[in-house]
Amino acid sequence: MNVLRGAIIGVGNIALKGHLPAYLQDEMLKKEMVLVAVADLSPANLAKAKEFLPAARTYTSTSDLFSSEGLDFVDICSPPHSRGEIIKEALDHSCHIVCEKPLATSASEGKRIAERIRNKNVVFVPCHQYRYSTVWRSVKEIIDNDELGKVFMAQFNVFRMKADSGTPEWQSNWRVDPKTSGGGIVVDTGSHYLYLLSYLFGKPQRITARTATLRHHDYPVEDTALIIAEYNHLVAQINLTWAADRRDNRNSIIGAKGSLFTSGDRILLSLDGVQKEYPGEDVSNKATYVRWYADLLKEFANRVKTGNRSFDLLDEALNILSWTESCYESAAKGMTISVQ
C-alpha cells in the first residue's frame, strides 16, 4: 500500500497541540501518512490548521469532505457528541478510523457504533494515548515481569485546577457541557485511568464511585470523583479533581514483593528496601503527548498496512464507556455496581 491519505476532523486544541505535530514531526509518519484535508465547523479553526497544513483542503461540512476526497482514513478529534455520525459517514466511505476518547456519550450508542465498525471490517484505534507513554509502558513491564509480585493495591491521584478549555472560536466550555461531553471529570480525565486499569490489570469485578462539585459551582457537571475498582486480589482507587491548587499526578502500586511510585517524571521502584529509579516523563505535561500520539498513529498505520483487523482496542473503548456509566450509576445510587 502507498502513502495513506487522510483527513483530520475537528481542529480544536488536542488536534492542534497533539495530533498535527505528531504527523508533521515524526519521520516515519511523514513517509506513511499524509493529511490532505481538514474539516471543522469554525473557519477560524480551519485557518489555524492551514498553518500546519498549507496544502490541505478545508471543509466546514463532513458530507462535503467525504464526497470530495478519496480518503484511506480519518482522524476524529471533534467533541464526543458528534463522533457517532462522523464514524457512520467514514464507514460509508470505507475509511479506517482514529478517534479521540470516549467513542460516544453513552455505552448504548457506543455499541451501535462498534457493530457498524465490525461489519465494515476497518481498522479502529481509539486515542488511549497514555498507553504509549514511557511511564505507563515501564509500569506495565514491571508488573508483567512480576517484579512487584502479586499486586494488591493501586492508587492514582490526578490533580487539575479546572477543566481544559476548548478553542474560543467554537465552544470553549464544551468539556463541562454534559450534552456535548457526556459528563464531567469522570468522562474527560477518568477515562484515561479506566483504560489504564484495563491495560495494567484487566477487567474489574465491581466499581464504586462518588462524585461532587467542590469548587467550580458554575459547572453543570462534577469537578471531583473518587472511583474504587475491585478485582479478586486487588483494589484500585482513582482520585480525580478539577478543584486542586496545581496540576499534578501521583500514583502508587503496592505488591507482595515491593512498591512502585510515580510522581511527575520520576518512577521509583522499591524492593526489599533497595530503591531503583527509572527514567520517565511528566504525564501531566501535555507537551509530552506529541510522541505518544506519534506512536499511537504508527500502530494505526501498521494495522492498516498489515491487514490487522483485530478489534481489541475497539473492545477496550467499549469497556471504558461501560465502566464510566457504572461510575455514574454508583454515584447516583450510592451503591457498588457489578461490572458486566
XYZ file of C-alpha atoms in Angstrom:
340
model
C 0.000 0.000 0.000
C 1.195 3.518 -0.802
C 1.083 6.516 1.498
C -2.184 6.626 3.468
C -4.310 9.653 2.584
C -6.341 11.053 5.438
C -8.282 13.941 6.906
C -8.466 15.321 10.396
C -11.965 16.209 11.577
C -12.226 18.759 14.383
C -9.220 21.010 14.885
C -9.515 22.085 18.491
C -6.679 22.136 20.987
C -5.908 18.403 21.043
C -5.626 18.334 17.253
C -3.508 21.483 17.115
C -1.219 20.603 20.035
C -1.129 16.790 19.831
C -2.234 15.173 16.585
C -0.973 17.619 13.959
C 2.534 17.994 15.449
C 2.790 14.193 15.648
C 2.038 13.773 11.938
C 4.494 16.502 10.982
C 7.393 15.822 13.369
C 7.718 12.035 13.269
C 9.879 10.911 10.338
C 8.088 7.584 9.853
C 4.636 9.174 9.874
C 5.712 11.794 7.348
C 6.557 8.949 4.956
C 3.480 6.809 5.594
C 0.560 9.172 6.290
C -0.447 12.465 4.722
C -3.327 14.715 5.750
C -4.845 16.008 2.528
C -7.889 17.676 4.092
C -9.252 19.211 7.290
C -12.847 19.660 8.434
C -14.214 21.887 11.193
C -17.330 23.985 11.786
C -15.189 27.022 12.612
C -13.402 28.938 9.807
C -11.007 30.286 12.453
C -10.025 26.754 13.479
C -9.528 25.838 9.826
C -7.230 28.831 9.446
C -5.141 27.574 12.362
C -4.958 24.126 10.761
C -3.748 25.672 7.499
C -0.712 26.986 9.361
C 0.289 23.343 9.874
C -1.025 22.028 6.547
C -0.896 24.805 3.943
C -1.614 22.387 1.076
C -4.616 20.723 2.738
C -8.135 21.422 1.506
C -10.580 22.686 4.124
C -14.257 21.891 4.705
C -16.921 23.118 7.104
C -19.090 20.078 6.295
C -18.122 16.427 6.683
C -20.538 15.455 3.914
C -18.635 17.744 1.542
C -15.361 16.306 2.806
C -16.319 12.697 2.135
C -17.956 13.406 -1.220
C -14.942 15.375 -2.442
C -11.978 13.401 -1.134
C -10.886 9.814 -1.670
C -9.626 9.016 1.826
C -7.956 5.985 3.346
C -8.526 7.171 6.917
C -9.944 9.882 9.137
C -8.658 11.169 12.466
C -11.675 12.293 14.527
C -10.919 14.985 17.113
C -14.367 16.566 17.343
C -16.268 16.533 20.699
C -17.888 13.261 21.855
C -21.487 14.082 20.910
C -20.546 14.355 17.218
C -18.434 11.232 16.839
C -21.143 8.676 16.128
C -22.426 10.419 12.998
C -18.910 11.132 11.729
C -17.921 7.484 12.208
C -21.024 6.417 10.274
C -20.039 8.692 7.381
C -16.467 7.398 7.471
C -17.686 3.795 7.369
C -19.983 4.578 4.446
C -16.788 5.523 2.596
C -14.787 2.520 3.928
C -12.338 4.718 5.821
C -10.136 3.437 8.617
C -10.612 5.436 11.819
C -8.557 7.027 14.575
C -10.889 8.542 17.179
C -10.453 10.566 20.343
C -11.907 9.112 23.534
C -14.597 8.462 24.539
C -16.058 6.749 21.495
C -19.548 8.132 22.266
C -21.535 9.807 25.043
C -23.239 6.571 26.133
C -22.496 2.857 26.187
C -25.612 2.078 24.135
C -24.524 4.461 21.390
C -21.008 3.017 21.583
C -22.362 -0.491 20.999
C -24.258 0.625 17.904
C -21.168 2.334 16.543
C -18.995 -0.683 17.292
C -21.357 -3.021 15.455
C -21.076 -0.876 12.345
C -17.277 -0.897 12.630
C -17.175 -4.689 12.913
C -19.450 -5.099 9.907
C -17.233 -2.876 7.770
C -14.080 -4.645 8.972
C -11.949 -1.498 9.076
C -9.164 -0.586 11.497
C -10.353 1.394 14.506
C -7.912 2.828 17.052
C -9.133 4.965 19.978
C -6.870 7.696 21.309
C -5.888 5.935 24.512
C -2.575 7.747 24.286
C -1.413 7.168 27.876
C -0.713 3.565 26.840
C 2.169 4.929 24.748
C 3.877 6.965 27.482
C 7.275 5.970 28.845
C 5.873 5.962 32.380
C 2.980 3.587 31.790
C 4.919 1.312 29.459
C 7.581 0.979 32.171
C 4.953 0.331 34.850
C 3.341 -2.315 32.632
C 6.694 -4.032 32.084
C 7.499 -4.047 35.805
C 4.125 -5.615 36.617
C 4.285 -8.149 33.784
C 7.802 -9.166 34.808
C 6.447 -9.938 38.311
C 8.931 -7.574 39.941
C 6.238 -6.445 42.396
C 4.825 -9.916 42.922
C 1.064 -10.165 43.310
C -0.287 -6.620 43.168
C -2.927 -5.935 45.787
C -3.313 -2.144 45.803
C -3.050 0.692 43.303
C -3.839 4.368 43.697
C -3.941 7.083 41.034
C -4.154 10.741 42.062
C -4.911 13.269 39.334
C -4.962 16.945 40.300
C -6.142 19.708 37.986
C -7.224 23.291 38.698
C -10.065 23.342 36.166
C -11.377 21.607 33.084
C -9.287 22.180 29.983
C -10.762 24.851 27.736
C -11.665 24.336 24.116
C -10.733 26.817 21.422
C -12.509 30.183 21.820
C -13.656 30.018 18.183
C -16.197 27.291 18.980
C -17.481 26.318 22.469
C -14.631 26.909 24.893
C -16.546 25.207 27.731
C -17.723 22.083 25.853
C -15.972 19.749 28.334
C -18.378 20.812 31.081
C -21.478 20.694 28.892
C -22.966 17.217 29.501
C -24.832 17.262 26.175
C -21.538 17.683 24.338
C -19.101 15.755 26.521
C -21.320 13.139 28.186
C -20.289 14.125 31.717
C -17.626 15.818 33.810
C -14.234 14.786 35.102
C -15.161 11.075 35.148
C -15.589 11.136 31.365
C -12.876 13.622 30.483
C -9.990 12.640 32.751
C -11.280 9.458 34.352
C -11.497 7.669 31.001
C -7.707 7.739 30.768
C -7.326 5.983 34.099
C -10.065 3.474 33.407
C -8.279 2.313 30.259
C -5.011 2.265 32.204
C -6.707 -0.096 34.668
C -7.628 -2.282 31.713
C -4.092 -2.063 30.312
C -2.400 -2.910 33.615
C -4.844 -5.237 35.376
C -7.690 -6.208 33.052
C -11.390 -6.048 33.845
C -12.512 -5.231 37.402
C -15.365 -7.085 39.057
C -17.003 -4.175 40.885
C -16.928 -0.381 40.731
C -17.875 2.096 43.451
C -17.802 5.844 42.810
C -18.660 9.134 44.448
C -18.856 12.442 42.601
C -19.055 16.027 43.808
C -18.726 19.648 42.766
C -16.307 21.173 45.238
C -15.034 24.329 43.588
C -16.488 25.009 40.150
C -20.122 25.512 41.031
C -20.733 27.130 37.651
C -20.063 23.726 36.031
C -23.239 21.695 35.422
C -21.103 18.553 35.885
C -18.930 17.096 38.644
C -15.449 18.532 39.182
C -14.304 15.759 41.552
C -14.662 11.985 41.687
C -13.418 9.052 43.742
C -13.531 5.661 41.997
C -12.763 2.262 43.544
C -12.321 -0.710 41.199
C -12.240 -4.123 42.863
C -10.561 -7.233 41.465
C -10.111 -10.696 43.017
C -6.883 -9.780 44.803
C -6.558 -6.084 44.012
C -8.225 -2.813 44.921
C -7.507 0.186 42.693
C -8.508 3.719 43.615
C -8.700 6.671 41.224
C -8.908 10.147 42.776
C -9.759 12.879 40.283
C -10.302 16.599 40.753
C -10.520 19.828 38.810
C -10.531 21.650 42.169
C -6.829 21.432 43.064
C -4.312 24.230 43.505
C -1.910 22.750 40.925
C -1.643 20.348 38.016
C -0.027 17.124 39.202
C -0.086 13.315 39.012
C 0.981 10.963 41.828
C 0.494 7.217 41.669
C 1.421 4.151 43.709
C 1.194 0.414 43.120
C 1.814 -1.986 46.009
C 2.659 -5.661 45.606
C 3.800 -8.592 47.721
C 7.460 -8.044 46.777
C 7.679 -4.271 46.666
C 6.137 -0.961 45.705
C 6.186 1.394 42.764
C 5.665 5.149 42.885
C 5.391 7.690 40.095
C 5.400 11.443 40.591
C 5.975 13.951 37.840
C 8.721 12.467 35.687
C 10.014 10.045 38.356
C 9.384 6.299 38.560
C 10.675 4.791 41.798
C 10.717 1.035 42.381
C 11.335 -0.148 45.952
C 12.241 -3.827 46.542
C 13.456 -5.104 49.928
C 14.467 -1.605 50.973
C 16.505 -1.020 47.814
C 15.283 1.720 45.524
C 15.723 1.890 41.765
C 14.761 4.914 39.692
C 13.577 4.625 36.094
C 13.525 7.419 33.513
C 10.056 8.771 32.930
C 8.171 11.802 31.715
C 5.612 14.013 33.375
C 2.225 12.719 32.205
C 0.557 15.925 33.421
C 2.635 17.897 30.876
C 0.724 17.926 27.592
C 3.889 18.736 25.639
C 4.781 15.064 26.039
C 1.597 13.985 24.245
C 3.057 14.541 20.763
C 5.334 11.492 20.968
C 2.544 9.380 22.468
C 0.262 10.302 19.584
C 3.043 9.569 17.101
C 3.455 6.049 18.500
C -0.318 5.539 18.528
C -0.602 6.680 14.903
C 2.262 4.396 13.890
C 0.410 1.438 15.410
C -2.694 2.506 13.487
C -0.765 2.748 10.198
C 0.845 -0.626 10.799
C -2.538 -2.264 11.417
C -3.899 -0.775 8.206
C -0.914 -1.798 6.095
C -0.583 -5.332 7.513
C -4.302 -6.057 7.345
C -4.625 -6.401 11.121
C -8.367 -6.142 11.745
C -8.266 -7.073 15.420
C -10.989 -5.397 17.472
C -9.081 -5.472 20.760
C -8.821 -1.698 21.024
C -12.446 -1.240 19.969
C -13.423 -3.647 22.749
C -11.366 -1.607 25.207
C -13.103 1.606 24.100
C -16.493 -0.047 24.671
C -15.431 -1.306 28.098
C -14.375 2.183 29.135
C -17.786 3.571 28.138
C -19.500 0.847 30.178
C -17.260 1.360 33.210
C -17.790 5.114 33.006
C -21.550 4.583 33.140
C -21.028 2.237 36.103
C -19.216 5.064 37.898
C -22.128 7.446 37.370
C -24.684 4.796 38.319
C -22.776 4.009 41.502
C -22.529 7.686 42.442
C -26.222 8.290 41.738
C -27.445 5.255 43.663
C -24.832 5.238 46.422
C -24.037 1.599 45.794
C -21.400 -0.724 44.318
C -22.002 -1.823 40.723
C -21.039 -5.223 39.326
C -19.093 -4.839 36.089
C -20.611 -6.655 33.114
